[in-house]
CSV table of C-alpha atoms in Angstrom, one decimal:
chain,number,residue,atom,x,y,z
A,50,VAL,CA,117.8,8.7,121.9
A,51,MET,CA,119.3,12.0,123.0
A,52,ALA,CA,117.9,13.7,119.9
A,53,ARG,CA,114.4,12.4,120.9
A,54,ALA,CA,114.0,10.0,117.9
A,55,ASN,CA,111.2,7.5,118.1
A,56,LEU,CA,112.8,4.0,117.9
A,57,ILE,CA,111.5,0.6,117.1
A,58,ILE,CA,113.9,-2.3,118.0
A,59,SER,CA,113.0,-5.3,115.8
A,60,GLY,CA,114.2,-8.9,115.8
A,61,GLY,CA,113.4,-12.5,116.3
A,62,THR,CA,113.3,-14.5,119.5
A,63,GLY,CA,116.6,-14.3,121.5
A,64,THR,CA,118.2,-11.6,119.4
A,65,GLY,CA,118.7,-9.2,122.3
A,66,LYS,CA,115.9,-6.8,121.8
A,67,THR,CA,115.3,-6.1,125.5
A,68,THR,CA,119.1,-5.9,126.2
A,69,LEU,CA,119.4,-3.2,123.5
A,70,LEU,CA,116.3,-1.4,124.7
A,71,ASN,CA,117.9,-1.3,128.2
A,72,VAL,CA,121.1,0.2,126.8
A,73,ALA,CA,119.3,2.7,124.5
A,74,SER,CA,117.0,3.8,127.4
A,75,SER,CA,120.1,4.5,129.6
A,76,PHE,CA,120.8,7.5,127.3
A,77,ILE,CA,117.6,9.2,128.2
A,78,PRO,CA,118.6,12.4,130.2
A,79,PRO,CA,118.1,12.0,134.0
A,80,THR,CA,115.8,15.1,134.1
A,81,GLU,CA,113.1,13.5,132.0
A,82,ARG,CA,110.0,11.7,133.3
A,83,ILE,CA,110.0,8.2,131.9
A,84,VAL,CA,107.2,5.6,132.1
A,85,THR,CA,108.1,2.0,131.4
A,86,ILE,CA,105.5,-0.6,130.5
A,87,GLU,CA,106.2,-4.3,130.5
A,88,ASP,CA,104.6,-7.7,130.7
A,89,ALA,CA,107.3,-8.7,133.2
A,90,ALA,CA,109.8,-6.2,134.7
A,91,GLU,CA,113.1,-6.6,132.8
A,92,LEU,CA,114.2,-3.1,132.1
A,93,GLN,CA,116.7,-1.6,134.6
A,94,LEU,CA,116.6,2.2,134.2
A,95,HIS,CA,118.6,4.2,136.8
A,96,GLN,CA,117.3,7.7,136.0
A,97,GLU,CA,115.7,9.6,138.9
A,98,HIS,CA,112.2,10.0,137.4
A,99,VAL,CA,111.1,6.5,136.3
A,100,CYS,CA,107.6,5.1,136.8
A,101,ARG,CA,107.4,1.4,136.2
A,102,MET,CA,104.2,-0.2,135.2
A,103,GLU,CA,103.7,-4.0,134.8
A,104,ALA,CA,100.8,-5.9,133.1
A,105,ARG,CA,98.9,-8.4,135.1
A,106,PRO,CA,97.2,-11.6,133.9
A,107,PRO,CA,93.6,-12.4,134.9
A,108,ASP,CA,92.9,-14.1,138.2
A,109,LEU,CA,91.4,-17.5,138.7
A,110,ASN,CA,87.9,-16.0,137.9
A,111,GLY,CA,89.2,-14.5,134.7
A,112,GLU,CA,88.9,-11.0,136.1
A,113,ASN,CA,91.2,-8.1,137.1
A,114,ARG,CA,93.4,-8.4,134.1
A,115,VAL,CA,95.6,-5.3,133.3
A,116,ALA,CA,96.8,-5.3,129.7
A,117,ILE,CA,99.6,-3.4,128.1
A,118,HIS,CA,97.0,-1.5,126.2
A,119,ASP,CA,95.4,-0.2,129.4
A,120,LEU,CA,98.8,0.8,130.8
A,121,VAL,CA,99.7,2.8,127.7
A,122,ILE,CA,96.5,4.8,128.0
A,123,ASN,CA,97.1,5.3,131.8
A,124,ALA,CA,100.7,6.3,131.1
A,125,LEU,CA,99.5,9.2,128.8
A,126,ARG,CA,97.7,10.7,131.7
A,127,MET,CA,100.9,10.8,133.8
A,128,ARG,CA,102.4,13.5,131.6
A,129,PRO,CA,105.6,11.5,130.8
A,130,ASP,CA,108.4,12.9,128.6
A,131,ARG,CA,108.9,9.5,127.1
A,132,ILE,CA,107.2,6.1,127.1
A,133,VAL,CA,109.2,2.9,126.9
A,134,VAL,CA,107.1,-0.2,126.1
A,135,GLY,CA,109.0,-3.5,126.6
A,136,GLU,CA,107.3,-5.1,123.6
A,137,CYS,CA,104.3,-4.2,121.4
A,138,ARG,CA,102.2,-7.3,120.6
A,139,ALA,CA,98.7,-6.2,119.9
A,140,GLY,CA,96.4,-3.2,119.9
A,141,GLU,CA,98.6,-1.1,122.2
A,142,ALA,CA,100.6,-0.4,119.1
A,143,LEU,CA,98.0,2.2,118.0
A,144,ASP,CA,98.2,4.0,121.4
A,145,MET,CA,102.0,3.9,121.2
A,146,LEU,CA,101.9,5.5,117.7
A,147,GLN,CA,99.5,8.2,118.8
A,148,ALA,CA,101.7,8.9,121.8
A,149,MET,CA,104.7,9.3,119.6
A,150,ASN,CA,102.8,11.6,117.3
A,151,THR,CA,101.5,13.8,120.1
A,152,GLY,CA,104.4,15.1,122.0
A,153,HIS,CA,106.0,12.0,123.5
A,154,ASP,CA,108.8,11.9,121.0
A,155,GLY,CA,111.8,9.9,122.0
A,156,SER,CA,109.8,6.9,123.0
A,157,LEU,CA,111.0,3.4,122.4
A,158,THR,CA,109.6,-0.1,122.0
A,159,THR,CA,110.4,-3.6,120.6
A,160,LEU,CA,108.5,-6.0,118.4
A,161,HIS,CA,109.1,-9.4,116.8
A,162,ALA,CA,110.0,-9.3,113.1
A,163,ASN,CA,112.7,-10.7,110.9
A,164,THR,CA,113.2,-7.6,108.6
A,165,THR,CA,112.5,-3.9,108.7
A,166,ARG,CA,109.7,-4.2,106.2
A,167,ASP,CA,108.2,-7.0,108.2
A,168,ALA,CA,108.4,-4.8,111.3
A,169,LEU,CA,106.3,-2.2,109.6
A,170,SER,CA,103.8,-4.8,108.3
A,171,ARG,CA,103.5,-6.2,111.8
A,172,LEU,CA,102.9,-2.7,113.3
A,173,GLU,CA,100.0,-2.3,110.8
A,174,THR,CA,98.6,-5.7,111.8
A,175,MET,CA,98.8,-4.8,115.5
A,176,VAL,CA,97.0,-1.5,114.9
A,177,LEU,CA,94.2,-3.4,113.3
A,178,MET,CA,94.0,-5.6,116.4
A,179,ALA,CA,92.9,-2.5,118.4
A,180,GLY,CA,89.5,-3.0,116.8
A,181,ILE,CA,89.2,0.5,115.4
A,182,ASP,CA,88.1,0.7,111.8
A,183,LEU,CA,90.9,2.7,110.2
A,184,PRO,CA,91.8,2.6,106.5
A,185,MET,CA,95.2,1.1,105.7
A,186,ARG,CA,96.5,4.4,104.3
A,187,ALA,CA,95.6,6.2,107.6
A,188,ILE,CA,97.4,3.5,109.6
A,189,ARG,CA,100.5,3.8,107.3
A,190,GLN,CA,100.5,7.6,107.7
A,191,GLN,CA,100.5,7.1,111.5
A,192,VAL,CA,103.4,4.7,111.3
A,193,ALA,CA,105.4,6.9,108.9
A,194,SER,CA,105.0,10.1,110.9
A,195,ALA,CA,105.6,8.4,114.3
A,196,ILE,CA,108.6,6.2,113.7
A,197,ASP,CA,112.0,7.7,113.0
A,198,LEU,CA,114.3,4.7,113.1
A,199,VAL,CA,114.0,0.9,113.0
A,200,VAL,CA,117.0,-1.0,114.5
A,201,GLN,CA,117.0,-4.6,113.2
A,202,LEU,CA,118.7,-7.4,115.2
A,203,SER,CA,119.6,-10.9,114.2
A,204,ARG,CA,121.1,-14.0,115.8
A,205,MET,CA,124.1,-15.4,113.8
A,206,ARG,CA,124.7,-19.1,113.2
A,207,ASP,CA,127.4,-19.1,115.9
A,208,GLY,CA,125.0,-17.6,118.5
A,209,GLN,CA,126.3,-14.0,118.2
A,210,ARG,CA,123.7,-11.3,118.3
A,211,LYS,CA,124.2,-8.4,115.9
A,212,VAL,CA,122.6,-5.2,114.9
A,213,THR,CA,122.2,-6.0,111.2
A,214,SER,CA,120.5,-2.8,110.0
A,215,ILE,CA,119.5,0.7,111.0
A,216,THR,CA,116.8,2.1,108.8
A,217,GLU,CA,115.2,5.6,108.7
A,218,ILE,CA,111.5,6.0,107.9
A,219,THR,CA,111.3,8.9,105.5
A,220,GLY,CA,107.5,9.3,104.9
A,221,MET,CA,104.9,8.1,102.4
A,222,GLU,CA,104.9,7.7,98.6
A,223,GLY,CA,101.4,6.9,97.4
A,224,ASP,CA,100.2,4.1,99.8
A,225,THR,CA,103.7,2.9,100.6
A,226,ILE,CA,105.9,3.8,103.6
A,227,THR,CA,109.3,4.9,102.3
A,228,MET,CA,112.5,4.2,104.1
A,229,GLN,CA,116.2,4.3,103.6
A,230,GLU,CA,118.9,2.0,105.1
A,231,ILE,CA,121.6,4.1,106.7
A,232,PHE,CA,123.7,1.4,108.3
A,233,LEU,CA,124.0,-2.3,107.6
A,234,TYR,CA,126.0,-5.3,108.8
A,235,GLU,CA,128.1,-6.8,106.0
A,236,SER,CA,128.8,-10.5,106.7
A,237,HIS,CA,132.1,-11.9,105.7
A,238,GLY,CA,131.2,-15.5,106.5
A,239,ALA,CA,132.7,-17.8,109.1
A,240,ASP,CA,136.4,-17.9,110.0
A,241,LYS,CA,138.4,-21.2,110.5
A,242,ASP,CA,136.9,-21.5,114.1
A,243,GLY,CA,133.4,-21.1,112.8
A,244,THR,CA,133.0,-17.6,114.2
A,245,MET,CA,130.9,-15.4,112.0
A,246,THR,CA,132.8,-12.2,111.0
A,247,GLY,CA,131.7,-9.0,109.3
A,248,VAL,CA,131.6,-5.2,109.6
A,249,PHE,CA,128.9,-2.7,110.4
A,250,ARG,CA,129.1,0.2,108.0
A,251,PRO,CA,127.2,3.2,106.7
A,252,THR,CA,125.5,2.8,103.4
A,253,GLY,CA,126.5,6.3,102.3
A,254,ILE,CA,123.0,7.7,102.5
A,255,ARG,CA,122.8,10.7,104.7
A,256,PRO,CA,119.9,10.3,107.2
A,257,HIS,CA,117.6,13.2,107.8
A,258,ILE,CA,117.9,12.7,111.5
A,259,MET,CA,121.6,13.8,111.4
A,260,ASP,CA,120.4,17.4,111.3
A,261,ARG,CA,118.5,16.7,114.5
A,262,LEU,CA,121.5,15.2,116.2
A,263,PHE,CA,123.7,18.2,115.4
A,264,ALA,CA,121.0,20.6,116.4
A,265,ALA,CA,120.5,18.8,119.8
A,266,GLY,CA,124.3,19.0,120.4
A,267,VAL,CA,124.6,15.2,120.6
A,268,PRO,CA,128.3,14.2,120.6
A,269,ILE,CA,129.1,12.7,117.2
A,270,PRO,CA,132.0,10.2,116.8
A,271,PRO,CA,134.6,11.7,114.5
A,272,GLU,CA,134.4,8.8,112.0
A,273,LEU,CA,130.7,9.3,111.7
A,274,ALA,CA,131.0,13.1,111.4
A,275,ARG,CA,133.4,12.6,108.5
A,276,VAL,CA,130.7,10.5,106.7
A,277,PHE,CA,127.8,12.8,107.6
A,278,PRO,CA,129.3,16.3,108.2
A,279,ASP,CA,127.3,19.1,109.8
A,280,ARG,CA,125.6,21.1,107.0
A,281,ARG,CA,125.2,24.1,109.3
A,282,ALA,CA,129.0,24.5,109.2
A,283,ASN,CA,128.9,24.9,105.4
A,284,GLU,CA,126.0,27.4,105.7
A,285,ARG,CA,127.9,29.4,108.2
A,286,GLY,CA,130.9,29.4,105.9
A,287,HIS,CA,128.9,31.0,103.2
């Protein structure tokens, strides 16, 4: 978040997407102008420059509806540093991707999907719901250039909610969006009390975004810095 990566938080119902979005948004610097867009106000941001926008259903006459899509377009006119959308469900995904690609980096949203690959497929479907006739390759290029990281959440059998994967989007290869998993949750099964156990560990693949973290001066935990050292230190040594 502090390095202005564009994040998608993905998971099924009740996996804690909004809770994690709240926590992630709390790391946005207090000097930045943030616009939050939600169906129902759930986010609790305490930064000074927050503008909250909420969708509105149609009235009894079927009029005066304000959709998430409309709010995203209006938000872009407010010159925000970042846009936080509570959940992308339909055509507003296209506006969100375009915002991420045009200077509003560091924006965040959530969506319903059970795997990272499913999350990307769902994004493509939602872009098509915008009603604009775009070739699939163009949609995938938008997704690949806009999204930096997908954080996947799951609900364990015992009710625990876990981050099960953090995946970096690396670009396009042919007509396919390429990605690399950089952290994963390794399940060790249930203990004698039925509690699911496991460990969240790096896969060993160095993410491209680490260079952005170091360049932005983001504090890196020592255990993470050992796995992904700052390349600039080696360059200075030479």
